[in-house]
Structure formats: C-alpha cells, structure tokens
Amino acid sequence: MKRRSSGQAEVSESPNGNRRRRATRGVLRKNQEVEHVRVEETFALKEPASRGSKKVGEACYVAATVNNRRYYGALVDQDALKEASMLYFQDTATGLDTNRRMKTMLQMKKSEHSREAEAPSDQKKEGQPDAAQSEASIAGAQLDTDSQKKQVQKYRFVEGINGRNSDYRVLLATFADVEAAGEDDKDRVLEITAACRSGGDFVGKYYYQYELRPSSLESDQSHLTETRFLRTSMGFNTFLQNTMLPEWFPLANMEIGRQQVLGTLGMKKDGNGALVWDQSNKAEAELPPTVKSEPLLPMESRSRYKVIIVGGGIAGLSCCLELFNICERDGVEVEVCLVEGRSRLGGRLWTDRETFNAKDSGVERKFPVDLGASWIHGIESNPLAAMALEAKVDFVGTSEEVTMLRENLETIDHLKDERAGELFDKLLDIAVENCWRGEDGAQERAAGRPAVRWYAEALRDGLDSLQYSEVAQPKRVPAGPHRDSTDTSVDEAIGNAISSGRLSDIASISEEERRMLSWNIKNVEYALGANIADLSIMYWDADDRYAFEGDHVVLKQGYSCVVDHLFKKLKERGDRFTFLLESPVKKLEYARKTKCNPYFCPNQRHKRFVELSDKCRVECENGTIIVGDFVVCAVPLGVLKESIQPQNDGPPALQFVPDLPFSKKDSINSVGFGLLDKVFLQFPTPFWRTSRVFNKDGQTLFGNASAVNPHHYMFLDVGLTMGEKGNSPPILMTLISGKEAVAAECLSEKELVAEVMRTLKALFGGHIPEPSSHKATQWGRDRFSRGSYTYLPPGTSDQDFRLLQSPINGNGDAVLLDGSETMRLFFAGEHTTALHPSMAHGAMLSGYRAAKEIADSMVVSSADTTIDQIIPLSLFRHMNPKAKLTCALCHLTGPRVREGSLLAFKRGSREVVVHINCAENCPEVGIRDGVWSNVIRACNRGKVMECSLCGQIGATIGCTEESCTQSFHFSCAEDTGWRFDDDGKDLLCDIHRPSIIQNRKISLEFWLMKAGSGQSLSCNLCGISTGLEAGELLAFQKGTRQSVLHECCARYTTVVSITEKSSSRFDKDFDNIFEAVDNSRTCGRCSRDGATIECAEAGCRECFHFHCARSLDWDFSKSKAFRCIAHRKSKHTDQNGNGKNGEVFQHALFSHLPAEPTQDIPANLETGP
C-alpha cells in the first residue's frame, strides 16, 4: 500500500458513483490550536462491522474556553454528519429507529398544531397536551425518581430537503439528569421526564430522551467481540460519559477551512481577543438559556502567582519551602500564604516544653516531650532526617529490647517471648497466603466487610467528658458495593489461619505465650492506630517495602525544632511569604470565574504560562479572605472526613466549592483514620530502673503482659531516652490505640492517670509513688486533627492514596482528566502518599510532591499521548458497575498471587483492566516515577498474539532471540521456568535460554509439551501416577533436567533438606528436588527405588516412600521426623512419640472460632485474666 503525506486529500468513490474529495487529518491536526480553539483528538468515522467497517469521513473533537468555562465540541465531515448521528450515538438500527420516532413525533406535533389552529381561541394553547394526558404524565413523572437520575440527551431534529429521506439529528446537550435538563423550570422538568419515560419526545422544539449506550460499546468490554470499530479511535459515547460536559455540545460541519472554525461553533473574538458567544449569530437560538455571558469577578492587582496553603503541619510547611525552591530555580515569581487554625505551627508535630522538668547541674529546667510524632523511621536517604540535622537536632537511637513483665515484677521467659513472636509472624504469613491464594481468581464477595473507618467520629459532640457507651463507640461501616472484594480483616484472617490447622504448634502454647500473642497484636495496632478487626489483611503493611533503611531515632530537642527551622527558612523569603494563625478555614473555593492577567517569565521564554487569576478563594471563620491562583489542602484526613460527614446535618467543618468529586469523597470516606494517644507521667523516683527490668545497656522499654489493662501494652522511659546520661528525669510514657484510645478520651485526665497507675501497681506492686506531673493527649477531640494517622481497612487498597493525592479543578479529578487541564486544588499530608503513609516523613514528601504539581500546573501543557492514566479499581468499578474484572492480557479474573493485583488504565476513551505483572513485563510498557506508558498499546497488540503454551490470545511477552517467534503470557512464561524477578524482563524461551542451575517449578502443561504425548505422567520417586494421599503432581526443572513428584513425596523428604521457597509466587515451589531424586534409596517396605524419607533414629539407614511410611501408621501432620517400627517409643506413647497422658493447653478460641469476628472479642487471641 502506498503512503501519502498527511496534508494530501483522499479521493474516494461515493455510493452513487460520483467522485468526491474529503477532508483529512491534514486540515486540522491533533493539538493544533486555531483561533483559541484546540483540537483535542482526530478520528475516522466508520460504519459498523456488520456493514463492512467502511470509512465514511473524518472528524475531530475540539475544546475552547469562553468566559473561563471549558466547552467541548465535535467537528465532522458534511458527508459523514448523518452517519455520525447514527454511529456515535446509537448503533445503526437503534439510530434509524430513533430518527423515525423523531419524525413521527414531529408530524404528530404538526398535526396537533393544525387542529389547534382551527379550534376556538378559548381552548388549550399551542403545544400544550390535554389536561388528562398532562396530569397522567406528570403524575407518572413524579413517581419515576430512579429515572430522574439518568442522563438526558437533548437533540435538534433536521428534516430532509424536498422530502428526501436524509433526516438526521444533532446532539445539543447531555445533562446529568432531568432537573439539569429543565434548567430550573419545575414544569419543564416534569414535561421532560414524561417525554423521556415515553421513550423520547419533543418538548417545545427540542427532542429529549434518556441516554442510550450502544450495544457495541457494551460488547467491546470482552476481547472476543468482533465489533471493535468504536474502540479503534475515540468512542464518542464514552467521551460523553467520561467528560464533565457543559450544556452546549455542538456537532457541526468540519469541511469549512481553518478560519471559519469560530463561526461554525457560534463564537467570535471580542475587542480584547477573548472568545465570547456570537450574539448576532443564529446559533444563539440553539444555545440553552444558561449559556450566557456571565460577569467576571474582579482580580486583585499582582504580577506573580499566589498560592494558598491551608494547614500549617509538616506537609504544608514543606510544600511552602519546596515551592519557593522550585520557582526560584526556574525564575518564576510566586508568593505563598500559609493559613493555620491553631495558635501554633506544626500540626501533629508538637513538643511540650512546659509540663515536665529536669535538673541540669542542680538547676531545674524544662524537659521537652513530643505529644505527636516522636520517631524518624529510617534515617538513610530520609529527607526529614536531613532537615533535622540541618536544624542541629540530636538523634537518639532506641533499643528494640523489651522486658515483658507480669504481675509483681515476674518476667516472661525470653524463649517463650521469642516463640510467641515467631508464631505470630507465621500466623500472619498463613493469613495473608490464605487470603491471596485461597481466593485466587475470585472477583468479589456479596458484601464488603464492615470496619471502623474513623475512630474519632464518636468524639465530636464537644462535651468535656463522655461515658464510653454505645453512643461513644466507633461505628463499623462496610465499604461501598463497588469496593466488594475478597479482602478481610487481619483479625478474621488470623482466626481462619488458626482454624485451618496449618500451624499445629498453636494448640500447645502456654498461657504466657498466649498473652505474648495478644501483646504482639497490640504492637501491630499501635503502629497504625487501629484494631486488627479494622485492618485489611491484604494491604495493612503495603508500604513496608518502601521503608527507609537505617536506625529509628527520636529527636532529643523535640520535633518542634524541625518545625521552627522550616518556619525560619520561610521567613527569609520576606514579603513573598505570609502566614495566618488562629484562622480556621470554613470555605475553600477553587473554580471561581475571575478576570485574568497574562504572566511572562523572562527565564522561560520557550514556555507558555497559565494566566494569573483569582480562581481560588479561602474564607476563614474570623472573616479573613485570601484569593490566589492555586490552593493546597494540607489538613489531616480526619478533618476531611468531618468536612464531608457533617455532624447532625450541620454545616461542614470545611466547605469545598464546588463540591469535591465522587472519586475524592469516596476515598475520604473509605480509607481509615486511626487514633493513638500518649500518657506521660513524671515520678519523684525512677522505681522501674532496676536490673530486673532494664538488664541490657541502652534498654528503655518494658511491656505489660499482665491481665490488668492490656491496652497499656508498653512503657517507654522518656527521661532515660532523651535525658542526659546519669541525670535523666523519671518520666514514663504509655501508648493507647484504636477503640481503647476512644475510651481513654472519654475519661478525664485524672481518671486516665489513675487507670495507668493501676497497671503500674500491678506490675511493680502497690508501694510505688504517685506521679508529680502528667500529660495526656486527645488527638481525637482535636478539631484540627480528628485522629492520628492513616490505615487501610477492608475494601480499600494502596490505590486509594492516589485518589487522595490527585489534584482537581472545576472539571473534576486529575485521575480522569487529561494532562492538558490546569489543576487548581492540590492535596498534601501523610494520607496522600502510598509509599510512606502514617509517617512524618511521608507528610513531608507529600508536601514536596504537591509543590511540584503546582509548578507543573503553572505551565500550559498538552496531554502526553503515550501516558496511560491509572484509574483506581474502585473508581473504575463505580463507573463501570457491570464490567467484569478480567485482565485484558491473560483473561483471568480478579487479583491473583502470580499475576498480581488488577489495575485499570485509561487513555482517551479507551479503558483496560490488566494484572500488574502482566502489564509490567510487556516489552513496550515503561514505568517511571509511578507513571505508566504504552499499557493500552500492549493490550491492542495482544489481541492478535497467541500464547505458545496455552494457545490463548494476549501473549505480549515474546522471546528476545531475534529469530524466535514464540510469545507467552506472563504466567505461561514463568510456567516454562523463567523468573522475571531473577532473570529480568527480556524473556528467553526454553529453547534459547542458557541452562538455569537453580531448581524451579514448571507447569505440568509445559512438562507434557516438552515430554511428548507418549510420556507417562507419574512421580519420579514413588512411581505412582495418582494418589490423593500423596497430593497433586508437581513438575520441576533444573538445566535440561525435568522431574515430576507428588507434593507429599517432596514435602516430607529427609535425605536432603527440602523447603518451600517463601519468596516464590508459585504455590508449593520446593528447592533441592533433583538432589532428593539423586539421593533416593531403596524403600524398606516395598523394595523399590525412590525412597527419600529416612528414619530419624541416629544410625538407622531405613528409608521409605511417603505412601509406604503412611501405611506404617505414621501421621506426618503431627510430626515430620518419621521413625520406623523398630525405633518407635514404648507402648505408653503414640506412634509419633507423644505421651498419651500428657496435657496440652488449648484456648477455647482456638478450637471454636466463630465464622465472623465478634464485637466482644476484638482479637482471636484474647488474653483474659
């Protein structure tokens, strides 16, 4: 096929045989700007596949800004205009039916008008239905509340000329519902509702109907569909659904020449060169009444950008500083106003320098304690650690050694302590494995798991003291239906792990070990400020992989020193930095229509900058008003929750205008915000500093393993940690988290201190002194915090952090908008980072990120067509409730262990769902700084690529040997023995790869393909092909060798050490398989080769197959250390050497676990008295 230049016109035959010239993409190109109208996308119009998929014309989408409002339109070939009205609004048959219906309705209307003209003048007015019909229609419309929520399309019908059958319709507007279509006219709303309910009808001179989704778009969700023509370019209907459209949406002739674009769109330029509606144009008659020139608000006089930052915590302060650094580097002038509701800066970084005392050389001085954040977690490459060092703050390392105390200074044996810790880790591993592996491929459950998602919600009534009752307890609410998943709570998952019996050691734990299991649970809860009944088993620790390396340290002079240092650096900017304290914000606007002034940067002449404006406005409770170009919301998640969940239907704590989009509010509601409080006690003497408690150098922690107040699970000697050596004040701190923290905030500080003292007296005896001073935090009652930090409950994932951090503007969320939109409202805080949530350094890094986003938004940019936007799966499911969560590449459903989580991607109107590993390992897919590219391109390529192993399409990972044509899915490639984590992304098939010396599991399908159809499938050890007792058959490969073994033959082998690889994505991926085969011996029972299970008695050489050992009455589930008949113990013991009369401890919870977690028992391992 010959190629022609982009500017060449195409000559084709029309259906009637006449030759015609048709405009091509050379007339208007993508990203071209003509008279301030931007070409957003060009595309070809095609007929459905059923009619041959013939190209019928060219078209493009355009966008323009009029009176600071964004409008979208379509320019279409004249010859294709009729086809477009059918192809892009409905399928052909539906479109023709709709046109016929419009014509029929119009003829009926004309006939009715004719009859009315002949009727007496006192009868009904023209266009009015009779009273009975009107009353019936309106009554029906009033009852149809569900239908009123549907989108409504408004059309203008164009009749054919001279009776020729060339009728077509023009879409004028797409409304969110009938109320929007009625344009504030209640009677018109009822008329439009009745018209839509009847299937479509005219109201006045316009035709209204409920929006119809083409069946071709529905079927295109499946890779098997043959009707893909709408997806090859931009699906018009999808464009309408996924774009916040105004009430004006023209469909006009494209073949007009570049200089006539404005006239076609019904626009013109005023004397200042700005776009306005052409009031003299007849197109004005087609515009709805709401589209009129609105007066612009005045703008304050300034020559530089102005940014408002709401929230003076570490996120807001770091955003200020980084924004100045970026703009100073680039030569962009900016001023920043920081607005804080408290009388101090720092937010949840707060050092108390007044309550406690210490003596220094006999002179009493104030001793600082951190009431909020205390630790820097990992100081290597941590920007917060670097800032603290710059502030000349001393780091103090803390020992992780914890002495576990029972009543009256009894200590828990450290071996039992360690065993309990190991058991807890194993329980968590099994719980996570069960959740991911046990539900492999499952898409969803019937309902989302209820969980507490905001602990401080119960503390908002403003009373000084509450009784901890049902009213004050945190509410447990399920996630929305679009968030239903296989996820569950850590508590329920641990219970299922115990009841599964996979960890047999759990049945024989002692009482001390059981208490230590409960203590380990409290330690997890402290880290996230939430009870394990409210933590997602899938994602509670999803950020661990991104943790900074290095020591965990506390700051000797307190965190407020870092805040003071940041504030000092900001004040060096002079009048470019202003701040307001004691100024709570009550309203935040981010899409105002104001006058604009151009901005020019001498150092950035090659860039086009966004005009200066006052689109953002912040109003404080004290009446102060600040306006600017951009605004950052750096308030805690608890404040955002209170803003969208006002108490008792009262006004929101912080009102957003316009309202936040669904994507933002959904994540704010769903993500959890925990509660952690501290209680500090200073004593006359340090009665706890004994060798029995602190028996190692540097030790400052002791734990509470008693039955008294187990929620006070750990105590830190703050004075010994932060004070001078040999002269440290006797100050203890204890921590309370989750619902116990809610209960603590319902007590007075005196009552809470008495509760802590009861705990200490149980540990140390009743003779200890009373505290001389004390301090307790109440972060839940703090109206500027409403909690401590973020956690992920069931029904959420780390993708929610992307929604919480994404900036927005008046058109919606950046997650759904293309890169050419100018964002106005940005978000910062520890709740907006997926890498370091609930961390002070995470809040700091979020401020840096928000600053960069603002700097990028100052420059006018176009959308990057190679970038694929990630849509969080919950949002994708909300927008596509009927879509199956099936990977576009491997065609498997739901999240999977090997393929990973599902991700949704969007580019233009094209949306795909794909497993993370399937996408990441495609050769053309790139990932840089969290930005994905060419995912949709890979999915398109996969539609014609068959897998060399399974034969299904979607195989985009090809062998990198130049002459090889083999291609695989991700999991099929690993089935052949390739490991992307170890061997890299550049796949080599089994024919062209070098010999792999490691033992690797392969699939039986691949083994059979290589072995040939004549090869029998049997275990290389026992020689048996099938056997339920021995488990499933597994295939392994090492170099050119391949072997097949039963699971149990491999698992219980003792001639060599065989373990299951914990890091493998494969289930039952054992190592040393071929060493076991090579070292197998003759079976002592059946006398055949392949025996690998030795007798554990020293000196015994007897060896058996698995099924032969089982036939000797050995139960491997109780003990792997097999003993032959000759070396088993006396008749007083059972066959596994366990004393029959021996007693084992088994807690009732371990043998009778409820199917669902209960409210009375918050953890499966409750300690009890």
PDB file of C-alpha atoms in Angstrom, residues 99-117 124 126-130 133 157 159 198 200-204 207:
ATOM      1  CA  ASN A  99     -34.793   9.104  13.688  1.00  0.00           C
ATOM      2  CA  ARG A 100     -38.081   7.554  12.578  1.00  0.00           C
ATOM      3  CA  ARG A 101     -39.524   8.128  16.047  1.00  0.00           C
ATOM      4  CA  MET A 102     -38.427  11.765  15.981  1.00  0.00           C
ATOM      5  CA  LYS A 103     -40.025  12.259  12.570  1.00  0.00           C
ATOM      6  CA  THR A 104     -43.250  10.564  13.692  1.00  0.00           C
ATOM      7  CA  MET A 105     -43.401  12.686  16.855  1.00  0.00           C
ATOM      8  CA  LEU A 106     -42.725  15.825  14.814  1.00  0.00           C
ATOM      9  CA  GLN A 107     -45.512  15.008  12.334  1.00  0.00           C
ATOM     10  CA  MET A 108     -47.916  14.332  15.214  1.00  0.00           C
ATOM     11  CA  LYS A 109     -46.945  17.640  16.730  1.00  0.00           C
ATOM     12  CA  LYS A 110     -47.553  19.464  13.441  1.00  0.00           C
ATOM     13  CA  SER A 111     -50.938  17.784  13.052  1.00  0.00           C
ATOM     14  CA  GLU A 112     -51.836  18.751  16.595  1.00  0.00           C
ATOM     15  CA  HIS A 113     -50.850  22.339  15.894  1.00  0.00           C
ATOM     16  CA  SER A 114     -53.033  22.338  12.787  1.00  0.00           C
ATOM     17  CA  ARG A 115     -56.058  21.120  14.755  1.00  0.00           C
ATOM     18  CA  GLU A 116     -55.397  23.700  17.442  1.00  0.00           C
ATOM     19  CA  ALA A 117     -55.251  26.473  14.842  1.00  0.00           C
ATOM     20  CA  LYS A 124     -55.739  24.990  25.057  1.00  0.00           C
ATOM     21  CA  GLU A 126     -50.389  25.665  21.159  1.00  0.00           C
ATOM     22  CA  GLY A 127     -48.046  22.845  22.132  1.00  0.00           C
ATOM     23  CA  GLN A 128     -49.979  22.072  25.322  1.00  0.00           C
ATOM     24  CA  PRO A 129     -51.182  18.464  25.872  1.00  0.00           C
ATOM     25  CA  ASP A 130     -54.727  17.969  27.026  1.00  0.00           C
ATOM     26  CA  GLN A 133     -52.747  13.418  29.401  1.00  0.00           C
ATOM     27  CA  PHE A 157     -34.042  17.268  14.523  1.00  0.00           C
ATOM     28  CA  GLU A 159     -35.679  17.121   8.239  1.00  0.00           C
ATOM     29  CA  SER A 198     -42.316   7.518  26.935  1.00  0.00           C
ATOM     30  CA  GLY A 200     -38.397  10.109  23.789  1.00  0.00           C
ATOM     31  CA  ASP A 201     -40.487  13.060  22.650  1.00  0.00           C
ATOM     32  CA  PHE A 202     -40.391  16.752  21.785  1.00  0.00           C
ATOM     33  CA  VAL A 203     -40.732  19.384  24.456  1.00  0.00           C
ATOM     34  CA  GLY A 204     -41.072  22.614  22.573  1.00  0.00           C
ATOM     35  CA  TYR A 207     -36.292  16.342  21.428  1.00  0.00           C
TER      36      TYR A 207
END
